[in-house]
Coordinates of C-alpha atoms in Angstrom, one line a residue:
M163 CA 4.0 36.3 1.5
G164 CA 5.9 35.4 -1.6
G165 CA 9.0 36.3 -3.4
T166 CA 10.7 35.1 -6.5
E167 CA 11.8 31.7 -7.6
A168 CA 15.2 30.4 -6.7
R169 CA 17.2 30.1 -9.9
D170 CA 18.1 26.3 -10.0
G171 CA 20.0 26.5 -6.8
R172 CA 22.8 28.9 -8.0
D173 CA 22.2 30.9 -4.8
G174 CA 22.6 29.2 -1.4
T175 CA 19.3 30.4 -0.2
E176 CA 15.7 29.9 -1.4
A177 CA 13.5 32.9 -1.7
G178 CA 9.8 33.1 -1.8
A179 CA 6.7 31.1 -2.1
R180 CA 6.4 31.2 -5.9
D181 CA 8.1 29.6 -8.8
G182 CA 7.8 33.0 -10.4
T183 CA 5.5 31.8 -13.3
D184 CA 2.2 33.3 -12.1
G185 CA 3.3 36.9 -11.4
A186 CA 5.7 38.4 -9.0
E187 CA 4.3 39.3 -5.6
A188 CA 5.9 41.6 -3.0
G189 CA 6.9 39.7 0.0
S190 CA 8.4 40.1 3.4
D191 CA 9.4 36.5 4.1
A192 CA 12.8 35.3 3.1
G193 CA 12.7 31.7 2.0
G194 CA 14.5 29.0 3.9
T195 CA 17.0 26.7 2.3
D196 CA 15.9 23.4 0.6
G197 CA 15.7 20.7 3.3
G198 CA 14.6 23.0 6.1
R199 CA 17.8 24.6 7.3
G200 CA 16.1 28.0 7.7
T201 CA 14.6 29.3 10.9
H202 CA 10.9 28.9 11.6
G203 CA 8.4 31.2 13.1
T204 CA 6.4 30.4 16.2
A205 CA 3.2 29.9 14.2
E206 CA 4.4 28.2 11.0
G207 CA 1.7 27.0 8.7
G208 CA -1.1 28.8 10.5
A209 CA -1.2 26.5 13.5
P210 CA -2.1 28.3 16.8
A211 CA 0.5 28.5 19.5
A212 CA -1.2 25.8 21.6
L213 CA -0.7 23.2 18.9
T214 CA 3.0 24.0 18.3
T215 CA 4.0 22.1 21.4
P216 CA 4.1 18.2 21.5
R217 CA 1.6 18.1 24.3
G218 CA -0.9 20.2 22.4
R219 CA -0.5 18.3 19.2
R220 CA -0.8 14.8 20.7
P221 CA -4.6 14.4 20.7
V222 CA -4.8 16.0 17.2
V223 CA -2.2 13.6 15.9
A224 CA -4.2 10.8 17.4
A225 CA -7.3 12.0 15.5
L226 CA -5.4 12.3 12.3
M227 CA -4.1 8.7 12.6
L228 CA -7.6 7.4 13.4
G229 CA -9.0 9.3 10.4
M230 CA -6.3 8.0 8.1
A231 CA -6.9 4.5 9.4
L232 CA -10.5 4.7 8.3
A233 CA -9.5 5.5 4.8
A234 CA -6.4 3.2 4.7
I235 CA -8.1 0.0 6.0
D236 CA -11.2 0.3 3.9
G237 CA -10.1 -1.4 0.7
T238 CA -8.2 -4.3 2.3
I239 CA -10.9 -5.1 4.9
V240 CA -13.7 -5.2 2.3
S241 CA -11.8 -7.4 -0.2
T242 CA -11.6 -10.4 2.1
A243 CA -15.3 -10.4 2.6
V244 CA -16.4 -10.3 -1.0
P245 CA -17.4 -14.0 -1.2
Q246 CA -19.7 -13.6 1.8
I247 CA -21.1 -10.3 0.4
V248 CA -21.8 -11.8 -3.0
G249 CA -23.3 -15.0 -1.4
D250 CA -25.7 -12.8 0.7
L251 CA -26.6 -10.1 -1.8
G252 CA -25.8 -11.6 -5.2
G253 CA -24.5 -9.3 -7.9
F254 CA -21.4 -11.2 -8.8
T255 CA -21.1 -9.5 -12.2
V256 CA -20.9 -6.0 -10.7
F257 CA -19.2 -6.6 -7.3
S258 CA -16.0 -5.0 -8.6
W259 CA -17.8 -1.6 -8.3
L260 CA -17.6 -2.0 -4.6
F261 CA -14.0 -0.9 -5.1
S262 CA -14.2 1.1 -8.3
G263 CA -17.1 3.2 -7.0
Y264 CA -15.2 4.1 -3.8
L265 CA -12.0 4.8 -5.7
L266 CA -13.9 7.1 -8.1
A267 CA -15.5 9.1 -5.3
V268 CA -12.2 9.5 -3.4
T269 CA -10.2 10.6 -6.5
V270 CA -12.6 13.1 -8.1
T271 CA -13.3 14.9 -4.8
L272 CA -9.7 15.4 -3.7
P273 CA -9.3 18.7 -5.6
V274 CA -12.7 20.0 -4.3
Y275 CA -11.9 19.3 -0.7
G276 CA -8.4 20.8 -1.1
K277 CA -9.9 24.1 -2.3
L278 CA -12.6 24.1 0.3
S279 CA -10.1 23.6 3.1
D280 CA -8.0 26.6 1.9
T281 CA -11.2 28.7 1.7
F282 CA -13.0 27.7 4.9
G283 CA -10.4 26.0 7.0
R284 CA -9.3 22.4 7.6
K285 CA -11.5 21.6 10.6
P286 CA -15.0 21.9 9.0
V287 CA -13.9 19.9 6.0
L288 CA -12.4 17.1 8.1
I289 CA -15.5 17.0 10.3
A290 CA -17.7 16.8 7.3
G291 CA -15.6 14.1 5.8
I292 CA -15.6 11.9 8.9
I293 CA -19.4 12.3 9.3
L294 CA -20.0 11.5 5.6
F295 CA -17.7 8.5 5.9
L296 CA -19.6 7.2 9.0
I297 CA -23.0 7.7 7.3
G298 CA -21.8 5.8 4.3
S299 CA -20.5 3.0 6.6
L300 CA -23.8 2.7 8.5
L301 CA -25.7 2.6 5.2
C302 CA -23.4 0.0 3.8
A303 CA -24.1 -2.2 6.8
A304 CA -27.8 -1.9 6.2
A305 CA -27.6 -2.5 2.4
W306 CA -30.3 -4.9 1.0
N307 CA -28.8 -5.6 -2.4
M308 CA -25.6 -5.1 -4.4
G309 CA -26.8 -2.0 -6.1
A310 CA -27.6 -0.3 -2.8
L311 CA -24.2 -1.4 -1.3
I312 CA -22.3 0.1 -4.3
A313 CA -24.2 3.4 -4.0
F314 CA -23.4 3.6 -0.3
R315 CA -19.8 2.8 -1.0
V316 CA -19.8 5.9 -3.2
I317 CA -21.0 7.9 -0.2
Q318 CA -18.2 6.4 1.8
G319 CA -15.8 7.5 -0.9
L320 CA -17.1 11.1 -0.8
G321 CA -16.1 11.2 2.9
G322 CA -12.8 9.3 2.2
G323 CA -11.7 12.0 -0.2
A324 CA -12.0 14.6 2.6
L325 CA -10.1 12.3 5.0
Q326 CA -7.1 11.6 2.8
G327 CA -6.4 15.1 1.6
T328 CA -7.3 17.1 4.7
V329 CA -5.4 14.8 7.1
Q330 CA -2.2 15.3 5.1
T331 CA -2.7 19.1 5.0
I332 CA -3.3 19.4 8.7
A333 CA -0.2 17.3 9.4
A334 CA 1.8 19.9 7.4
D335 CA 0.1 22.8 9.2
L336 CA 0.9 21.4 12.7
Y337 CA 4.6 20.7 12.2
P338 CA 7.4 22.9 11.1
L339 CA 9.5 21.7 8.2
K340 CA 12.2 20.0 10.2
E341 CA 9.6 18.0 12.2
R342 CA 7.3 17.0 9.4
P343 CA 9.0 13.6 8.7
R344 CA 7.9 12.6 12.2
I345 CA 4.1 12.9 11.5
Q346 CA 4.5 11.7 7.9
A347 CA 6.2 8.5 9.2
K348 CA 3.3 8.0 11.7
L349 CA 0.8 8.3 8.9
S350 CA 2.9 5.9 6.7
T351 CA 2.8 3.5 9.6
V352 CA -1.0 3.7 9.7
W353 CA -1.0 2.6 6.0
A354 CA 1.4 -0.2 6.6
T355 CA -0.5 -1.5 9.6
S356 CA -3.8 -1.3 7.7
A357 CA -2.4 -3.3 4.8
V358 CA -1.5 -6.1 7.2
A359 CA -4.4 -5.8 9.6
G360 CA -7.2 -5.2 7.1
P361 CA -7.3 -8.7 5.5
V362 CA -7.0 -10.4 8.9
V363 CA -9.7 -8.3 10.5
G364 CA -11.9 -8.6 7.5
G365 CA -11.5 -12.4 7.3
L366 CA -12.3 -12.8 11.0
L367 CA -15.4 -10.7 10.9
A368 CA -16.7 -12.3 7.7
G369 CA -15.9 -15.8 8.9
Y370 CA -17.0 -15.6 12.5
A371 CA -19.5 -12.8 12.7
D372 CA -21.1 -11.1 9.7
W373 CA -19.8 -9.2 6.7
R374 CA -21.8 -6.1 7.8
W375 CA -19.5 -5.7 10.8
I376 CA -16.6 -4.7 8.5
F377 CA -18.6 -1.4 8.0
L378 CA -20.0 -1.1 11.6
I379 CA -16.5 -1.3 13.0
N380 CA -15.8 2.1 11.5
L381 CA -18.4 3.7 13.7
P382 CA -16.6 3.7 17.1
V383 CA -13.2 4.5 15.5
G384 CA -14.7 7.4 13.5
A385 CA -16.6 8.6 16.6
I386 CA -13.4 8.9 18.6
A387 CA -11.6 10.6 15.8
L388 CA -14.5 13.1 15.4
W389 CA -14.6 13.9 19.1
L390 CA -10.8 14.5 19.2
V391 CA -11.1 16.8 16.2
V392 CA -14.0 18.8 17.6
R393 CA -12.4 19.0 21.1
H394 CA -8.7 19.5 20.4
L395 CA -8.2 20.9 16.9
H396 CA -8.2 24.7 17.2
E397 CA -7.6 26.6 14.0
P398 CA -6.5 30.3 14.2
A399 CA -9.3 32.8 14.3
R400 CA -9.9 34.0 10.7
P401 CA -10.5 37.7 10.2
R402 CA -13.7 38.6 8.3
P403 CA -12.8 38.6 4.6
K404 CA -13.4 41.8 2.7
T405 CA -15.7 40.1 0.3
R406 CA -17.7 36.9 0.6
P407 CA -15.7 33.9 -0.6
R408 CA -17.0 32.5 -3.8
I409 CA -17.3 28.7 -4.3
D410 CA -16.6 27.5 -7.8
W411 CA -19.5 25.1 -7.9
A412 CA -19.5 24.9 -11.7
G413 CA -15.8 24.0 -11.6
A414 CA -16.4 21.4 -8.9
L415 CA -19.1 19.8 -10.9
A416 CA -17.0 19.8 -14.1
V417 CA -14.0 18.3 -12.3
F418 CA -16.2 15.6 -10.7
A419 CA -17.9 14.7 -14.0
T420 CA -14.6 14.6 -16.0
G421 CA -12.9 12.5 -13.4
T422 CA -15.8 10.1 -13.1
L423 CA -16.0 9.5 -16.9
L424 CA -12.2 9.1 -17.3
L425 CA -11.8 6.8 -14.3
T426 CA -14.8 4.7 -15.3
A427 CA -13.3 4.2 -18.8
L428 CA -9.9 3.2 -17.2
V429 CA -11.4 0.9 -14.6
Q430 CA -13.9 -0.9 -16.7
G431 CA -12.1 -0.9 -20.1
G432 CA -10.9 -4.4 -20.9
V433 CA -13.0 -5.8 -18.1
A434 CA -16.7 -4.9 -18.6
W435 CA -16.2 -4.2 -22.3
P436 CA -13.3 -4.3 -24.9
W437 CA -10.9 -1.3 -25.1
L438 CA -11.9 -0.4 -28.6
S439 CA -15.7 -0.9 -28.1
A440 CA -18.3 1.8 -28.3
P441 CA -18.6 2.2 -24.5
S442 CA -14.8 2.7 -24.0
L443 CA -14.4 5.1 -27.0
G444 CA -17.5 7.0 -26.0
L445 CA -16.3 7.5 -22.4
F446 CA -12.9 8.6 -23.4
A447 CA -14.3 11.1 -26.0
A448 CA -16.8 12.4 -23.4
S449 CA -14.1 12.8 -20.8
A450 CA -11.8 14.7 -23.2
A451 CA -14.7 17.1 -24.1
L452 CA -15.5 17.6 -20.4
A453 CA -11.8 18.2 -19.7
A454 CA -11.7 21.0 -22.3
L455 CA -14.9 22.5 -20.8
T456 CA -13.4 22.2 -17.3
A457 CA -10.3 24.2 -18.4
V458 CA -12.6 26.9 -19.8
I459 CA -14.6 27.1 -16.6
E460 CA -11.6 27.2 -14.4
R461 CA -9.9 29.9 -16.4
R462 CA -12.9 32.2 -15.9
A463 CA -13.6 31.3 -12.2
A464 CA -12.7 33.8 -9.5
E465 CA -11.6 31.1 -7.1
P466 CA -11.1 27.9 -9.3
I467 CA -11.1 24.5 -7.8
I468 CA -7.9 23.6 -9.7
P469 CA -6.0 26.9 -10.0
G470 CA -3.7 27.4 -13.0
W471 CA -0.7 28.0 -10.7
V472 CA -0.8 24.3 -9.7
W473 CA 0.7 23.6 -13.2
R474 CA 2.5 26.9 -13.8
R475 CA 4.9 26.5 -10.9
R476 CA 7.7 24.2 -11.8
T477 CA 8.0 22.6 -8.3
I478 CA 4.4 21.7 -7.9
A479 CA 4.0 20.5 -11.5
S480 CA 7.1 18.3 -11.4
V481 CA 6.0 16.7 -8.1
N482 CA 2.5 16.1 -9.5
L483 CA 3.9 14.3 -12.5
A484 CA 6.5 12.4 -10.5
L485 CA 4.0 11.1 -8.0
G486 CA 1.5 10.3 -10.8
A487 CA 4.2 8.1 -12.3
M488 CA 4.7 6.5 -8.9
G489 CA 1.0 5.7 -8.7
L490 CA 1.4 4.1 -12.1
L491 CA 4.3 1.8 -11.0
M492 CA 2.7 0.9 -7.7
V493 CA 0.1 -1.2 -9.6
A494 CA 2.8 -3.8 -10.3
P495 CA 3.4 -4.9 -6.7
T496 CA -0.1 -4.2 -5.3
V497 CA -2.2 -5.8 -8.1
F498 CA 0.0 -8.3 -9.8
L499 CA 2.4 -9.6 -7.1
P500 CA -0.3 -11.5 -5.1
T501 CA -1.3 -13.3 -8.3
Y502 CA 2.3 -14.1 -9.1
A503 CA 2.9 -15.5 -5.6
Q504 CA -0.2 -17.7 -5.7
S505 CA 0.0 -18.8 -9.4
V506 CA 3.7 -19.1 -9.9
L507 CA 5.1 -19.8 -6.5
G508 CA 2.1 -21.8 -5.3
L509 CA 1.6 -19.9 -2.1
G510 CA -1.7 -19.6 -0.3
P511 CA -3.5 -16.2 0.1
I512 CA -2.0 -15.4 3.5
A513 CA 1.6 -16.3 2.5
A514 CA 1.1 -14.3 -0.8
G515 CA -0.1 -11.3 1.2
F516 CA 3.0 -11.5 3.4
V517 CA 5.3 -11.3 0.3
L518 CA 3.6 -8.0 -0.5
S519 CA 3.3 -6.7 3.0
V520 CA 7.1 -6.6 3.6
M521 CA 7.1 -3.5 1.4
T522 CA 4.9 -1.8 4.0
L523 CA 7.4 -2.6 6.7
S524 CA 10.4 -0.9 5.0
W525 CA 8.5 2.0 3.5
P526 CA 7.7 4.0 6.8
V527 CA 11.2 3.3 8.2
S528 CA 12.8 4.7 5.1
A529 CA 10.4 7.7 5.1
A530 CA 11.1 8.4 8.8
L531 CA 14.9 8.5 8.1
S532 CA 14.7 10.5 4.8
D533 CA 15.0 13.8 6.6
R534 CA 18.6 13.0 7.4
V535 CA 19.2 12.8 3.7
Y536 CA 17.2 15.7 2.3
N537 CA 18.4 18.0 5.1
R538 CA 21.9 17.5 3.6
I539 CA 21.4 17.2 -0.1
G540 CA 17.9 18.6 -0.8
F541 CA 14.4 17.3 -1.6
R542 CA 15.0 16.8 -5.3
L543 CA 18.2 14.9 -5.2
T544 CA 16.9 12.7 -2.4
A545 CA 13.9 11.8 -4.4
I546 CA 16.0 11.1 -7.5
I547 CA 18.2 8.7 -5.5
G548 CA 15.1 6.9 -4.2
M549 CA 13.5 6.5 -7.6
S550 CA 16.8 5.5 -9.2
A551 CA 17.0 2.7 -6.7
A552 CA 13.4 1.8 -7.4
L553 CA 14.1 1.6 -11.1
L554 CA 16.9 -0.9 -10.6
I555 CA 14.9 -3.0 -8.2
L556 CA 12.0 -3.2 -10.6
L557 CA 14.3 -4.3 -13.4
A558 CA 15.7 -7.0 -11.1
F559 CA 12.3 -8.7 -10.8
P560 CA 12.3 -10.2 -14.3
L561 CA 15.7 -11.7 -13.5
L562 CA 14.3 -13.9 -10.7
P563 CA 14.5 -17.6 -11.5
Y564 CA 11.4 -19.7 -12.4
P565 CA 9.7 -20.7 -10.2
G566 CA 12.0 -19.4 -7.6
E567 CA 11.7 -19.2 -3.8
P568 CA 9.2 -16.9 -1.9
W569 CA 12.1 -15.0 -0.2
Q570 CA 13.3 -13.7 -3.5
P571 CA 10.3 -11.5 -4.4
A572 CA 9.9 -10.7 -0.7
L573 CA 13.4 -9.2 -0.7
I574 CA 12.6 -7.3 -3.9
M575 CA 9.5 -5.8 -2.2
L576 CA 11.5 -5.0 1.0
L577 CA 14.0 -3.0 -1.0
L578 CA 11.3 -1.4 -3.2
G579 CA 9.5 -0.1 -0.1
A580 CA 12.7 1.4 1.2
A581 CA 13.4 3.1 -2.1
L582 CA 9.9 4.5 -2.5
G583 CA 9.9 5.8 1.1
L584 CA 13.0 7.8 0.2
F585 CA 11.2 9.1 -2.9
Q586 CA 7.7 10.0 -1.8
L587 CA 8.0 11.6 1.6
P588 CA 10.7 14.2 0.6
L589 CA 8.5 15.3 -2.4
I590 CA 5.3 15.6 -0.3
V591 CA 7.1 17.5 2.5
G592 CA 9.0 19.6 0.0
V593 CA 6.1 20.7 -2.1
Q594 CA 4.0 21.5 1.0
S595 CA 6.8 23.7 2.2
T596 CA 6.8 25.8 -0.9
V597 CA 3.4 27.2 -0.3
G598 CA 1.7 29.1 2.6
W599 CA -1.3 28.1 4.6
A600 CA -3.8 29.5 2.1
E601 CA -2.6 27.3 -0.7
R602 CA -1.4 24.2 1.1
G603 CA -4.8 22.3 0.9
T604 CA -5.0 22.8 -2.9
T605 CA -1.4 21.8 -3.4
T606 CA -1.7 18.6 -1.2
A607 CA -4.9 17.6 -2.9
S608 CA -3.3 18.1 -6.4
V609 CA -0.5 15.7 -5.5
L610 CA -2.8 13.0 -4.1
F611 CA -5.1 13.4 -7.0
C612 CA -2.3 12.8 -9.5
R613 CA -1.2 9.8 -7.6
Q614 CA -4.7 8.3 -7.6
V615 CA -5.1 9.0 -11.3
G616 CA -1.7 7.3 -11.9
Q617 CA -2.9 4.2 -10.1
S618 CA -6.1 4.0 -12.3
I619 CA -4.1 4.5 -15.5
G620 CA -1.6 1.9 -14.3
A621 CA -4.3 -0.7 -13.6
A622 CA -5.7 -0.2 -17.1
V623 CA -2.4 -0.2 -19.0
F624 CA -0.7 -3.0 -17.1
G625 CA -3.9 -5.1 -17.1
A626 CA -3.9 -4.8 -20.9
V627 CA -0.1 -5.7 -21.0
A628 CA -0.5 -8.8 -18.8
N629 CA -3.5 -10.1 -20.8
S630 CA -1.8 -9.6 -24.1
V631 CA 1.3 -11.4 -23.0
L632 CA -0.8 -14.2 -21.7
A633 CA -2.8 -14.5 -24.9
A634 CA 0.4 -14.6 -26.9
R635 CA 2.0 -17.3 -24.7
L636 CA -1.1 -19.5 -24.8
L637 CA -1.3 -19.7 -28.6
D638 CA 0.8 -22.8 -28.5
A639 CA -0.7 -24.2 -25.3
P640 CA -0.4 -28.0 -24.9
A641 CA -4.1 -28.4 -24.2
P642 CA -7.1 -26.7 -25.9
G643 CA -9.6 -24.4 -24.1
L644 CA -7.2 -22.9 -21.6
P645 CA -8.2 -19.4 -20.3
D646 CA -6.4 -16.4 -21.8
D647 CA -6.9 -13.6 -19.2
L648 CA -5.1 -13.3 -15.9
D649 CA -8.0 -13.6 -13.6
A650 CA -9.3 -16.7 -15.3
V651 CA -5.8 -18.3 -15.3
A652 CA -5.4 -17.6 -11.6
R653 CA -8.8 -19.3 -10.9
A654 CA -7.8 -22.3 -13.1
L655 CA -4.6 -22.8 -11.2
E656 CA -6.4 -22.9 -7.9
D657 CA -7.6 -26.3 -9.0
P658 CA -4.6 -27.9 -10.6
G659 CA -6.2 -31.3 -10.5
A660 CA -8.4 -30.3 -13.4
L661 CA -5.4 -29.6 -15.7
S662 CA -2.6 -31.8 -16.9
A663 CA 0.9 -31.3 -15.5
A664 CA 2.0 -29.9 -18.9
A665 CA -0.9 -27.5 -19.0
T666 CA -0.4 -26.3 -15.4
D667 CA 3.3 -25.7 -16.0
H668 CA 2.5 -23.8 -19.2
L669 CA 0.0 -21.6 -17.5
R670 CA 2.4 -20.8 -14.6
R671 CA 5.1 -19.9 -17.1
A672 CA 2.7 -17.7 -18.9
V673 CA 1.8 -15.9 -15.7
D674 CA 5.5 -15.5 -14.9
A675 CA 6.1 -13.9 -18.3
A676 CA 3.1 -11.6 -18.0
V677 CA 4.1 -10.3 -14.5
D678 CA 7.7 -9.8 -15.7
Y679 CA 6.5 -7.5 -18.5
V680 CA 4.4 -5.6 -16.0
Y681 CA 7.4 -5.0 -13.9
I682 CA 9.3 -3.8 -16.9
G683 CA 6.5 -1.4 -17.6
A684 CA 6.7 -0.3 -13.9
A685 CA 10.4 0.4 -14.5
G686 CA 9.3 2.6 -17.4
A687 CA 7.0 4.5 -15.1
A688 CA 9.9 5.0 -12.7
A689 CA 12.0 6.4 -15.6
L690 CA 9.1 8.9 -16.3
A691 CA 9.2 10.0 -12.6
L692 CA 12.9 10.5 -12.8
L693 CA 12.5 12.5 -16.1
A694 CA 9.9 14.8 -14.4
L695 CA 12.3 15.5 -11.6
V696 CA 15.5 16.0 -13.7
V697 CA 13.9 18.1 -16.4
L698 CA 11.2 20.1 -14.6
A699 CA 12.0 20.3 -10.9
P700 CA 14.2 23.2 -9.8
R701 CA 17.5 22.0 -8.2
R702 CA 16.5 23.6 -4.9
F703 CA 12.9 23.8 -3.8
P704 CA 11.8 27.4 -3.1
V705 CA 10.9 26.7 0.6
I706 CA 9.0 29.3 2.6
T707 CA 10.2 30.2 6.1
E708 CA 7.1 31.5 7.7
A709 CA 8.2 33.9 10.4
V710 CA 5.0 35.9 10.4
S711 CA 2.1 35.7 12.9
T712 CA -0.9 33.5 12.2
E713 CA -3.2 36.6 12.0
A714 CA -1.0 38.2 9.4
A715 CA -0.9 35.1 7.2
L716 CA -4.6 34.7 7.3
T717 CA -5.2 38.4 6.6
E718 CA -3.0 38.1 3.5
A719 CA -4.9 35.0 2.4
D720 CA -8.3 36.7 2.8
G721 CA -6.9 39.8 1.0
K722 CA -6.0 37.6 -2.0
Q723 CA -9.5 36.2 -2.0
G724 CA -11.0 39.7 -2.0
T725 CA -8.8 40.8 -4.8
S726 CA -9.4 37.8 -7.0
A727 CA -13.1 38.0 -6.4

């Protein structure tokens, strides 16, 4: 399969599976038009014929939604039980690694699982991910101290990386281009439901049962997902490759080590140690050295974990950068809005969570309807419209009155969710449609990896911005000894009786100013996403119309492996 890159949309059709930067390949498939107006073959994406009908896909979709639910609900359900966990196991000074360790494991394994799914198939990778996640959950429930629980959370994260990337890839395999918004909207609904249900379920289990049940509850859900995958997910028979596939273990280890050091520096910098301290500088220097070593290893590898074409093709590179910037801006609402709602508006935790959760209500609705837009005007222009709206909405947040009413930031979040749904889904569907089966796992994983890294960078950057604004605003505080970082200020405001009225008002205004600057920074991230799309992305995505049989597609993929090996 393949062809040549569409030249910025000057032609009405899109040809090929390449952006033309990594060598021309002879191809027999004419590309469809951007937005999916081309015709589709009977086995698009490598899915067997039995799974191309709604009835055949139904149990597989159920398995994908259950698998996604395992990964989606994990962070929110654990966060509500932290007081009970710390009270039972101790380790208050390191409990943040319950989340950081899991995030690290998920992020750094995404590229590895993406490549493995392209090499050996989606089903074995998804099965391995579910099993690993369930083993990690069982071990977490049996943890005897905080150190053991953190280690077992990392094991959970190793499985979570397989779940996130492989579920998205299988969803693209099962559905032709014009139907992909349907499954993506369902997966978005899973995330939205998990954001609302996670804190509720976690609070109930921690309050009325035992915190260990927040991990044990994963077992029946995962067991059902595992059974459905084993029983109903049938991948096409793969012909025996000409040569034995090579696994780039050196590259996988280098990617894992680089990501671990970089994300550790970003997550812990400014928290466990100052940004300009020896630990931070040492971790950043070591991660830069390892990144250079990883590039050398990947250039020499026969089957690299992160192939060079991921960044040489304009479409994939631009989507990676745009979604990385989206991960950056998402830190503003998800991390700082709950603090704003409680500290400035004076809401309780449940009401503050509702202010944020309205975004998860509009996001899947907007995503589900986005195909009506990109089928008419294309993926790129739809995403540009969505992010342009998000930019204006983020800039509107600092204009809210002080202290304001809860419905005002809730309305901002409702509109932001709609804008981001119009931005993210067209890019994911579009970039998955520019590659064939044998490259879809790697492409999907690269997109998710960039988004996760963007979130980690955003947490570090915006945390530093918020704390610096707070420190500046508290220089002229009406009372001495007031806290000067966001977490400490939020805790102080939980007990307003301990502060004078003037000091309380000063702290709330300082938090308001800090969050305003964070949203301005998030608007800057939105501008970066727009820049990536306007400058780098082709006007029309080079969509593949796969009208070949499954066997032919897989034979070609194995032929490429044999050639490169």
